[in-house]
PDB file of C-alpha atoms and ligand atoms in Angstrom:
ATOM      1  CA  MET A1174      89.169 121.017 114.514  1.00 93.00           C
ATOM      2  CA  SER A1175      90.673 118.290 112.375  1.00 97.00           C
ATOM      3  CA  PHE A1176      90.220 116.966 108.829  1.00 97.00           C
ATOM      4  CA  LEU A1177      90.806 113.234 108.993  1.00 97.00           C
ATOM      5  CA  THR A1178      88.421 111.197 106.875  1.00 97.00           C
ATOM      6  CA  ILE A1179      85.779 111.770 104.207  1.00 97.00           C
ATOM      7  CA  LYS A1180      83.333 109.713 106.266  1.00 96.00           C
ATOM      8  CA  ASP A1181      83.496 112.438 108.975  1.00 95.00           C
ATOM      9  CA  GLN A1182      82.463 115.131 106.505  1.00 97.00           C
ATOM     10  CA  SER A1183      78.822 115.784 105.718  1.00 97.00           C
ATOM     11  CA  ARG A1184      77.725 116.315 102.160  1.00 98.00           C
ATOM     12  CA  ASN A1185      77.177 120.013 102.969  1.00 98.00           C
ATOM     13  CA  GLU A1186      80.706 120.325 104.340  1.00 98.00           C
ATOM     14  CA  ILE A1187      82.169 118.748 101.195  1.00 98.00           C
ATOM     15  CA  GLU A1188      80.128 121.067  98.991  1.00 98.00           C
ATOM     16  CA  ALA A1189      81.343 124.065 101.010  1.00 98.00           C
ATOM     17  CA  LEU A1190      84.976 122.955 100.633  1.00 98.00           C
ATOM     18  CA  ILE A1191      84.577 122.510  96.877  1.00 98.00           C
ATOM     19  CA  LYS A1192      82.950 125.929  96.570  1.00 98.00           C
ATOM     20  CA  ARG A1193      85.732 127.556  98.585  1.00 98.00           C
ATOM     21  CA  ALA A1194      88.471 125.759  96.631  1.00 98.00           C
ATOM     22  CA  LEU A1195      86.976 127.012  93.364  1.00 98.00           C
ATOM     23  CA  GLU A1196      86.847 130.551  94.798  1.00 98.00           C
ATOM     24  CA  PHE A1197      90.564 130.261  95.516  1.00 98.00           C
ATOM     25  CA  LYS A1198      91.112 128.935  92.001  1.00 98.00           C
ATOM     26  CA  ASN A1199      89.297 131.979  90.664  1.00 98.00           C
ATOM     27  CA  GLY A1200      91.568 134.351  92.570  1.00 98.00           C
ATOM     28  CA  ALA A1201      90.016 134.744  96.037  1.00 98.00           C
ATOM     29  CA  LYS A1202      92.603 135.617  98.680  1.00 97.00           C
ATOM     30  CA  ALA A1203      92.820 134.907 102.406  1.00 97.00           C
ATOM     31  CA  ASN A1204      95.420 135.677 105.021  1.00 97.00           C
ATOM     32  CA  ILE A1205      95.535 133.237 107.913  1.00 98.00           C
ATOM     33  CA  ASN A1206      97.508 133.950 111.048  1.00 97.00           C
ATOM     34  CA  ALA A1207      98.529 130.399 111.954  1.00 97.00           C
ATOM     35  CA  LEU A1208     101.524 128.100 112.303  1.00 98.00           C
ATOM     36  CA  VAL A1209     101.459 124.684 110.618  1.00 98.00           C
ATOM     37  CA  ALA A1210     103.951 121.810 110.802  1.00 98.00           C
ATOM     38  CA  ASN A1211     104.139 119.466 107.813  1.00 98.00           C
ATOM     39  CA  ILE A1212     105.111 115.998 109.008  1.00 98.00           C
ATOM     40  CA  PHE A1213     105.518 113.575 106.115  1.00 98.00           C
ATOM     41  CA  ILE A1214     106.808 110.313 107.558  1.00 96.00           C
ATOM     42  CA  GLU A1215     105.904 108.499 104.315  1.00 94.00           C
ATOM     43  CA  PRO A1216     107.223 109.836 100.978  1.00 95.00           C
ATOM     44  CA  SER A1217     105.176 112.376  99.039  1.00 96.00           C
ATOM     45  CA  THR A1218     105.668 114.818  96.196  1.00 97.00           C
ATOM     46  CA  ARG A1219     102.209 116.118  95.281  1.00 98.00           C
ATOM     47  CA  THR A1220     100.509 116.181  98.680  1.00 98.00           C
ATOM     48  CA  GLN A1221     103.466 117.610 100.568  1.00 98.00           C
ATOM     49  CA  THR A1222     104.358 120.265  98.006  1.00 98.00           C
ATOM     50  CA  SER A1223     100.793 121.349  97.373  1.00 98.00           C
ATOM     51  CA  PHE A1224     100.190 121.788 101.105  1.00 98.00           C
ATOM     52  CA  GLN A1225     103.343 123.918 101.205  1.00 98.00           C
ATOM     53  CA  VAL A1226     102.206 125.986  98.206  1.00 98.00           C
ATOM     54  CA  ALA A1227      98.743 126.352  99.762  1.00 98.00           C
ATOM     55  CA  GLU A1228     100.197 127.428 103.119  1.00 98.00           C
ATOM     56  CA  ASP A1229     102.389 130.040 101.418  1.00 98.00           C
ATOM     57  CA  ALA A1230      99.408 131.345  99.440  1.00 98.00           C
ATOM     58  CA  LEU A1231      97.420 131.760 102.663  1.00 98.00           C
ATOM     59  CA  GLY A1232     100.236 133.535 104.532  1.00 98.00           C
ATOM     60  CA  ILE A1233     100.545 130.625 106.962  1.00 98.00           C
ATOM     61  CA  LYS A1234     103.902 130.198 108.702  1.00 98.00           C
ATOM     62  CA  ARG A1235     105.001 126.663 107.925  1.00 98.00           C
ATOM     63  CA  TYR A1236     107.547 124.305 109.416  1.00 98.00           C
ATOM     64  CA  ASP A1237     108.562 121.311 107.289  1.00 98.00           C
ATOM     65  CA  LEU A1238     109.900 118.634 109.577  1.00 97.00           C
ATOM     66  CA  ASN A1239     112.966 116.972 108.084  1.00 97.00           C
ATOM     67  CA  ILE A1240     112.068 113.391 108.943  1.00 96.00           C
ATOM     68  CA  GLU A1241     115.495 111.942 108.094  1.00 95.00           C
ATOM     69  CA  ASN A1242     117.132 114.329 110.555  1.00 95.00           C
ATOM     70  CA  SER A1243     114.418 114.279 113.196  1.00 96.00           C
ATOM     71  CA  SER A1244     114.072 112.525 116.525  1.00 96.00           C
ATOM     72  CA  PHE A1245     111.695 110.043 114.876  1.00 95.00           C
ATOM     73  CA  LYS A1246     114.995 108.389 113.961  1.00 95.00           C
ATOM     74  CA  LYS A1247     115.700 108.029 117.700  1.00 96.00           C
ATOM     75  CA  GLY A1248     112.338 106.414 118.273  1.00 96.00           C
ATOM     76  CA  GLU A1249     110.319 109.427 119.420  1.00 97.00           C
ATOM     77  CA  THR A1250     106.595 108.841 119.004  1.00 95.00           C
ATOM     78  CA  LEU A1251     104.308 110.956 116.864  1.00 96.00           C
ATOM     79  CA  GLU A1252     102.353 111.986 119.961  1.00 95.00           C
ATOM     80  CA  ASP A1253     105.480 113.218 121.752  1.00 95.00           C
ATOM     81  CA  THR A1254     106.559 115.053 118.599  1.00 96.00           C
ATOM     82  CA  LEU A1255     103.216 116.860 118.409  1.00 96.00           C
ATOM     83  CA  LEU A1256     103.224 117.712 122.126  1.00 95.00           C
ATOM     84  CA  ASN A1257     106.696 119.251 121.804  1.00 97.00           C
ATOM     85  CA  LEU A1258     105.902 121.229 118.653  1.00 97.00           C
ATOM     86  CA  ARG A1259     102.688 122.511 120.219  1.00 96.00           C
ATOM     87  CA  VAL A1260     104.433 124.111 123.184  1.00 96.00           C
ATOM     88  CA  MET A1261     106.599 125.947 120.628  1.00 96.00           C
ATOM     89  CA  GLY A1262     103.346 127.547 119.422  1.00 95.00           C
ATOM     90  CA  ILE A1263     102.559 125.281 116.457  1.00 97.00           C
ATOM     91  CA  HIS A1264      98.928 124.200 116.743  1.00 95.00           C
ATOM     92  CA  ASN A1265      98.162 122.694 113.328  1.00 97.00           C
ATOM     93  CA  PHE A1266      99.711 119.605 111.768  1.00 98.00           C
ATOM     94  CA  VAL A1267      99.574 118.054 108.326  1.00 98.00           C
ATOM     95  CA  ILE A1268     100.579 114.413 108.711  1.00 98.00           C
ATOM     96  CA  ARG A1269     101.258 111.525 106.378  1.00 97.00           C
ATOM     97  CA  THR A1270     102.120 108.232 107.986  1.00 96.00           C
ATOM     98  CA  ARG A1271     101.895 104.515 107.406  1.00 93.00           C
ATOM     99  CA  GLU A1272     100.088 104.154 110.757  1.00 92.00           C
ATOM    100  CA  GLU A1273      96.335 103.878 110.215  1.00 92.00           C
ATOM    101  CA  HIS A1274      93.851 105.836 112.347  1.00 91.00           C
ATOM    102  CA  TYR A1275      96.787 107.145 114.411  1.00 91.00           C
ATOM    103  CA  TRP A1276      94.672 110.025 115.680  1.00 93.00           C
ATOM    104  CA  GLU A1277      92.307 107.827 117.682  1.00 91.00           C
ATOM    105  CA  LYS A1278      94.710 107.630 120.609  1.00 88.00           C
ATOM    106  CA  PHE A1279      95.209 111.422 120.692  1.00 87.00           C
ATOM    107  CA  GLU A1280      91.689 112.155 121.997  1.00 76.00           C
ATOM    108  CA  ASN A1281      91.239 115.297 119.892  1.00 80.00           C
ATOM    109  CA  LYS A1282      94.212 117.017 121.516  1.00 86.00           C
ATOM    110  CA  PHE A1283      95.598 118.341 118.232  1.00 93.00           C
ATOM    111  CA  ASN A1284      94.388 120.065 115.054  1.00 96.00           C
ATOM    112  CA  LEU A1285      95.265 117.492 112.436  1.00 97.00           C
ATOM    113  CA  ILE A1286      95.010 117.323 108.662  1.00 98.00           C
ATOM    114  CA  ASN A1287      95.351 113.829 107.279  1.00 97.00           C
ATOM    115  CA  GLY A1288      97.772 113.784 104.351  1.00 97.00           C
ATOM    116  CA  GLY A1289      97.251 110.014 103.992  1.00 96.00           C
ATOM    117  CA  ASP A1290      97.244 107.245 106.610  1.00 95.00           C
ATOM    118  CA  GLY A1291      98.382 103.789 105.529  1.00 89.00           C
ATOM    119  CA  ARG A1292      95.889 102.161 103.218  1.00 89.00           C
ATOM    120  CA  GLN A1293      92.823 103.778 104.780  1.00 89.00           C
ATOM    121  CA  ASN A1294      92.236 107.466 104.062  1.00 96.00           C
ATOM    122  CA  HIS A1295      93.433 110.216 101.764  1.00 97.00           C
ATOM    123  CA  PRO A1296      90.699 112.808 102.205  1.00 98.00           C
ATOM    124  CA  SER A1297      92.467 115.769 100.599  1.00 98.00           C
ATOM    125  CA  GLN A1298      93.088 113.623  97.489  1.00 98.00           C
ATOM    126  CA  ALA A1299      89.387 112.724  97.388  1.00 98.00           C
ATOM    127  CA  LEU A1300      88.494 116.408  97.614  1.00 98.00           C
ATOM    128  CA  LEU A1301      90.784 117.407  94.747  1.00 98.00           C
ATOM    129  CA  ASP A1302      89.474 114.471  92.695  1.00 98.00           C
ATOM    130  CA  ALA A1303      85.903 115.601  93.384  1.00 98.00           C
ATOM    131  CA  ILE A1304      86.740 119.165  92.343  1.00 98.00           C
ATOM    132  CA  THR A1305      88.214 117.864  89.078  1.00 98.00           C
ATOM    133  CA  ILE A1306      85.126 115.749  88.392  1.00 98.00           C
ATOM    134  CA  PHE A1307      82.777 118.590  89.363  1.00 98.00           C
ATOM    135  CA  GLU A1308      84.527 121.059  87.054  1.00 98.00           C
ATOM    136  CA  HIS A1309      84.039 118.696  84.122  1.00 98.00           C
ATOM    137  CA  PHE A1310      80.483 117.450  84.739  1.00 98.00           C
ATOM    138  CA  LYS A1311      79.128 120.415  86.802  1.00 98.00           C
ATOM    139  CA  THR A1312      77.769 117.816  89.229  1.00 98.00           C
ATOM    140  CA  LEU A1313      78.896 114.914  91.428  1.00 98.00           C
ATOM    141  CA  GLU A1314      75.465 113.276  91.254  1.00 98.00           C
ATOM    142  CA  ASN A1315      74.624 110.007  89.505  1.00 97.00           C
ATOM    143  CA  LEU A1316      77.947 109.414  87.817  1.00 98.00           C
ATOM    144  CA  ASN A1317      79.319 105.990  86.929  1.00 98.00           C
ATOM    145  CA  VAL A1318      82.863 105.715  88.174  1.00 98.00           C
ATOM    146  CA  LEU A1319      85.385 102.906  87.716  1.00 97.00           C
ATOM    147  CA  VAL A1320      88.482 102.611  89.895  1.00 97.00           C
ATOM    148  CA  VAL A1321      91.162 100.219  88.676  1.00 96.00           C
ATOM    149  CA  GLY A1322      94.274  99.032  90.472  1.00 93.00           C
ATOM    150  CA  ASP A1323      95.671  97.988  93.762  1.00 87.00           C
ATOM    151  CA  LEU A1324      92.398  98.530  95.640  1.00 92.00           C
ATOM    152  CA  GLU A1325      93.278  96.669  98.816  1.00 86.00           C
ATOM    153  CA  PHE A1326      96.255  98.947  99.442  1.00 84.00           C
ATOM    154  CA  SER A1327      94.646 102.126  98.192  1.00 91.00           C
ATOM    155  CA  ARG A1328      93.622 104.931 100.535  1.00 93.00           C
ATOM    156  CA  VAL A1329      92.697 106.902  97.393  1.00 95.00           C
ATOM    157  CA  TYR A1330      90.068 104.301  96.451  1.00 96.00           C
ATOM    158  CA  HIS A1331      88.471 104.198  99.888  1.00 95.00           C
ATOM    159  CA  SER A1332      88.262 107.985 100.193  1.00 96.00           C
ATOM    160  CA  ILE A1333      86.890 108.778  96.720  1.00 97.00           C
ATOM    161  CA  LYS A1334      84.331 105.961  97.081  1.00 97.00           C
ATOM    162  CA  ASP A1335      83.195 107.404 100.426  1.00 97.00           C
ATOM    163  CA  LEU A1336      82.888 110.853  98.876  1.00 98.00           C
ATOM    164  CA  LEU A1337      81.101 110.019  95.627  1.00 98.00           C
ATOM    165  CA  GLU A1338      78.618 107.690  97.308  1.00 97.00           C
ATOM    166  CA  LYS A1339      77.454 110.664  99.394  1.00 97.00           C
ATOM    167  CA  PHE A1340      76.347 112.139  96.046  1.00 98.00           C
ATOM    168  CA  ASN A1341      74.578 109.005  94.787  1.00 98.00           C
ATOM    169  CA  SER A1342      77.288 108.182  92.280  1.00 98.00           C
ATOM    170  CA  ARG A1343      78.208 104.549  91.689  1.00 98.00           C
ATOM    171  CA  VAL A1344      81.807 103.530  92.258  1.00 97.00           C
ATOM    172  CA  GLU A1345      82.830 100.150  90.868  1.00 96.00           C
ATOM    173  CA  GLY A1346      86.270  98.686  91.483  1.00 95.00           C
ATOM    174  CA  ILE A1347      88.560  96.331  89.609  1.00 95.00           C
ATOM    175  CA  ASP A1348      91.174  94.932  91.962  1.00 91.00           C
ATOM    176  CA  ALA A1349      94.183  94.096  89.835  1.00 88.00           C
ATOM    177  CA  GLN A1350      95.515  91.781  92.532  1.00 85.00           C
ATOM    178  CA  LYS A1351      92.368  89.710  92.937  1.00 87.00           C
ATOM    179  CA  ASP A1352      89.859  90.151  90.123  1.00 86.00           C
ATOM    180  CA  ASP A1353      89.724  88.155  86.935  1.00 86.00           C
ATOM    181  CA  LYS A1354      88.145  91.095  85.114  1.00 87.00           C
ATOM    182  CA  LYS A1355      89.350  92.947  82.050  1.00 89.00           C
ATOM    183  CA  LEU A1356      89.168  96.728  81.958  1.00 93.00           C
ATOM    184  CA  ALA A1357      87.676  96.596  78.447  1.00 93.00           C
ATOM    185  CA  ASP A1358      84.565  94.821  79.763  1.00 93.00           C
ATOM    186  CA  TYR A1359      83.798  97.486  82.374  1.00 95.00           C
ATOM    187  CA  ILE A1360      84.813 100.783  80.823  1.00 97.00           C
ATOM    188  CA  LYS A1361      82.083 101.426  78.248  1.00 96.00           C
ATOM    189  CA  ASP A1362      79.407 102.995  80.443  1.00 97.00           C
ATOM    190  CA  LYS A1363      81.731 104.904  82.802  1.00 98.00           C
ATOM    191  CA  ASP A1364      81.869 108.671  83.105  1.00 98.00           C
ATOM    192  CA  VAL A1365      85.077 108.658  85.117  1.00 98.00           C
ATOM    193  CA  VAL A1366      87.887 106.100  85.127  1.00 98.00           C
ATOM    194  CA  ILE A1367      90.401 106.413  87.950  1.00 98.00           C
ATOM    195  CA  MET A1368      93.596 104.438  87.415  1.00 97.00           C
ATOM    196  CA  LEU A1369      95.606 103.700  90.550  1.00 95.00           C
ATOM    197  CA  ARG A1370      99.278 103.061  90.987  1.00 89.00           C
ATOM    198  CA  ILE A1371     100.532  99.565  91.746  1.00 84.00           C
ATOM    199  CA  GLN A1372     102.032 100.101  95.165  1.00 75.00           C
ATOM    200  CA  HIS A1373     105.092  97.882  94.877  1.00 69.00           C
ATOM    201  CA  GLU A1374     106.416  99.164  98.211  1.00 69.00           C
ATOM    202  CA  ARG A1375     103.419  97.643 100.054  1.00 68.00           C
ATOM    203  CA  HIS A1376     103.770  94.184  98.470  1.00 68.00           C
ATOM    204  CA  GLU A1377     105.847  91.439  99.971  1.00 68.00           C
ATOM    205  CA  SER A1378     107.189  90.414  96.556  1.00 69.00           C
ATOM    206  CA  LYS A1379     107.443  92.523  93.408  1.00 72.00           C
ATOM    207  CA  MET A1380     104.361  92.152  91.223  1.00 70.00           C
ATOM    208  CA  ASP A1381     104.888  91.076  87.606  1.00 73.00           C
ATOM    209  CA  VAL A1382     103.566  93.964  85.490  1.00 75.00           C
ATOM    210  CA  SER A1383     104.533  92.657  82.039  1.00 76.00           C
ATOM    211  CA  ASN A1384     100.886  91.942  81.082  1.00 80.00           C
ATOM    212  CA  TYR A1385      99.273  94.575  83.318  1.00 83.00           C
ATOM    213  CA  ASN A1386      98.585  97.193  80.651  1.00 84.00           C
ATOM    214  CA  ASN A1387      96.978  94.602  78.320  1.00 83.00           C
ATOM    215  CA  LYS A1388      94.518  93.469  80.963  1.00 86.00           C
ATOM    216  CA  PHE A1389      93.944  96.419  83.280  1.00 90.00           C
ATOM    217  CA  GLY A1390      95.581  99.357  81.566  1.00 92.00           C
ATOM    218  CA  LEU A1391      94.379 102.371  79.669  1.00 96.00           C
ATOM    219  CA  ASN A1392      95.877 102.431  76.179  1.00 95.00           C
ATOM    220  CA  LYS A1393      94.815 103.559  72.715  1.00 95.00           C
ATOM    221  CA  GLU A1394      92.458 100.567  72.361  1.00 95.00           C
ATOM    222  CA  THR A1395      90.707 100.818  75.731  1.00 96.00           C
ATOM    223  CA  LEU A1396      90.547 104.603  75.399  1.00 97.00           C
ATOM    224  CA  LYS A1397      88.465 104.159  72.219  1.00 96.00           C
ATOM    225  CA  LEU A1398      85.845 102.281  74.264  1.00 97.00           C
ATOM    226  CA  MET A1399      85.265 105.205  76.613  1.00 98.00           C
ATOM    227  CA  LYS A1400      82.086 107.291  76.329  1.00 97.00           C
ATOM    228  CA  ASP A1401      82.101 110.703  74.751  1.00 96.00           C
ATOM    229  CA  ASN A1402      82.599 113.317  77.457  1.00 97.00           C
ATOM    230  CA  SER A1403      84.139 110.775  79.846  1.00 98.00           C
ATOM    231  CA  ILE A1404      87.448 111.463  81.594  1.00 98.00           C
ATOM    232  CA  PHE A1405      90.295 109.533  83.175  1.00 98.00           C
ATOM    233  CA  MET A1406      92.342 110.393  86.209  1.00 98.00           C
ATOM    234  CA  HIS A1407      95.312 109.090  88.219  1.00 98.00           C
ATOM    235  CA  PRO A1408      96.373 110.349  91.658  1.00 97.00           C
ATOM    236  CA  GLY A1409     100.085 109.866  90.895  1.00 96.00           C
ATOM    237  CA  PRO A1410     102.797 108.920  91.050  1.00 95.00           C
ATOM    238  CA  VAL A1411     102.368 107.010  87.792  1.00 94.00           C
ATOM    239  CA  ASN A1412     104.187 103.797  86.890  1.00 91.00           C
ATOM    240  CA  ARG A1413     104.836 104.982  83.344  1.00 92.00           C
ATOM    241  CA  GLY A1414     103.508 102.667  80.662  1.00 90.00           C
ATOM    242  CA  VAL A1415     101.874 100.325  83.166  1.00 91.00           C
ATOM    243  CA  GLU A1416      98.537 101.747  84.385  1.00 93.00           C
ATOM    244  CA  ILE A1417      98.310 104.153  81.429  1.00 96.00           C
ATOM    245  CA  SER A1418     100.225 104.061  78.145  1.00 95.00           C
ATOM    246  CA  GLU A1419     102.728 106.856  77.787  1.00 95.00           C
ATOM    247  CA  ASP A1420     101.232 108.095  74.511  1.00 95.00           C
ATOM    248  CA  ILE A1421      97.910 109.021  76.166  1.00 96.00           C
ATOM    249  CA  LEU A1422      99.038 109.763  79.732  1.00 96.00           C
ATOM    250  CA  TYR A1423      98.974 113.554  79.407  1.00 97.00           C
ATOM    251  CA  LYS A1424      98.182 113.933  75.698  1.00 96.00           C
ATOM    252  CA  SER A1425      94.639 112.548  75.584  1.00 97.00           C
ATOM    253  CA  GLU A1426      91.957 115.197  75.950  1.00 97.00           C
ATOM    254  CA  LYS A1427      90.317 112.842  78.468  1.00 98.00           C
ATOM    255  CA  SER A1428      93.337 112.996  80.766  1.00 98.00           C
ATOM    256  CA  LYS A1429      92.725 115.133  83.867  1.00 98.00           C
ATOM    257  CA  ILE A1430      95.904 114.086  85.671  1.00 98.00           C
ATOM    258  CA  LEU A1431      97.676 117.432  85.733  1.00 98.00           C
ATOM    259  CA  GLU A1432      94.387 119.231  86.393  1.00 98.00           C
ATOM    260  CA  GLN A1433      94.060 117.069  89.518  1.00 98.00           C
ATOM    261  CA  VAL A1434      97.471 118.221  90.707  1.00 98.00           C
ATOM    262  CA  ASN A1435      96.584 121.838  90.013  1.00 98.00           C
ATOM    263  CA  ASN A1436      93.308 121.463  91.937  1.00 98.00           C
ATOM    264  CA  GLY A1437      95.266 119.946  94.821  1.00 98.00           C
ATOM    265  CA  VAL A1438      96.593 123.368  95.759  1.00 98.00           C
ATOM    266  CA  PHE A1439      93.105 124.911  95.962  1.00 98.00           C
ATOM    267  CA  ALA A1440      91.592 121.899  97.742  1.00 98.00           C
ATOM    268  CA  ARG A1441      94.320 122.141 100.371  1.00 98.00           C
ATOM    269  CA  MET A1442      93.858 125.903 100.753  1.00 98.00           C
ATOM    270  CA  ALA A1443      90.192 125.267 101.553  1.00 98.00           C
ATOM    271  CA  ILE A1444      91.056 122.511 104.032  1.00 98.00           C
ATOM    272  CA  LEU A1445      93.756 124.589 105.754  1.00 98.00           C
ATOM    273  CA  GLU A1446      91.377 127.529 106.097  1.00 98.00           C
ATOM    274  CA  LYS A1447      88.687 125.310 107.627  1.00 98.00           C
ATOM    275  CA  VAL A1448      91.058 123.717 110.153  1.00 97.00           C
ATOM    276  CA  CYS A1449      93.194 126.744 111.069  1.00 97.00           C
ATOM    277  CA  LYS A1450      90.151 129.021 111.453  1.00 96.00           C
ATOM    278  CA  ASN A1451      88.038 126.305 113.111  1.00 90.00           C
ATOM    279  CA  MET A1452      85.220 126.936 110.611  1.00 81.00           C
TER     280      MET A1452
HETATM  281  N1   CP B2521      98.602 111.451  95.101  1.00 55.49           N
HETATM  282  C1   CP B2521      99.542 111.495  96.065  1.00 55.49           C
HETATM  283  O1   CP B2521      99.248 111.367  97.264  1.00 55.49           O
HETATM  284  O2   CP B2521     100.813 111.764  95.604  1.00 55.49           O
HETATM  285  P1   CP B2521     102.075 111.909  96.547  1.00 55.49           P
HETATM  286  O3   CP B2521     102.310 110.568  97.196  1.00 55.49           O
HETATM  287  O4   CP B2521     103.195 112.342  95.660  1.00 55.49           O
HETATM  288  O5   CP B2521     101.737 112.930  97.599  1.00 55.49           O
END
């Protein structure tokens, strides 16, 4: 059993994961007799740490591979790494890597949880985003959602779009690299606005962000255009003052950014339980 993409999950499976995550949030306990290796070849703070917190909460024995001091540095492949860890008794792996769809060559040999692959998928992020939206609106149906940022490079965009479209919500994108659109012209009818990070590390040359907030950013002026009862989110890490002005980042009542991070723990508990118990 693996958890790799949102496209693989049925609507019923997503609903079950959300329900279970909210049970965990409300104090439900589980004790899972399993070993998990966390293999984060690309940097991460939120995803990596929240998987660790979730594993600890579930009584899972975890092994955090120190990438800088690992045999990846000697050129060992991911497949050989997994084969070696598995014969030590570790059968479940949380992986973040730049390599997209890396699991296709493994022929279902391993239990994998995708912690983000390249620019394609970030299914646990989509689940925690969906939980955050569901808690606010009590539904995922028929919402108008705007995603703004570096869409081409964004696994967050692809995964949340896949998820919300299963619930008949409309996800519109503004690609800050390509579109000649202004946020102000698209924000007024949206229930949810998801601001994405400019991923400087994936660009060949550093993007000029001096005018970014004026055109694409959330600030006091664009915030005023948002509907009553609408919310904004950001998966993090934030480029402070660029995608969202510092004065509203966490202080606006519409900001759900830290709630997303909190929900990340419970989303990942639900995912770990499903994969480790083959549910
Ligand atoms: N949202 C997200 O994936 O954050 P990290 O890169 O810190 O894990």
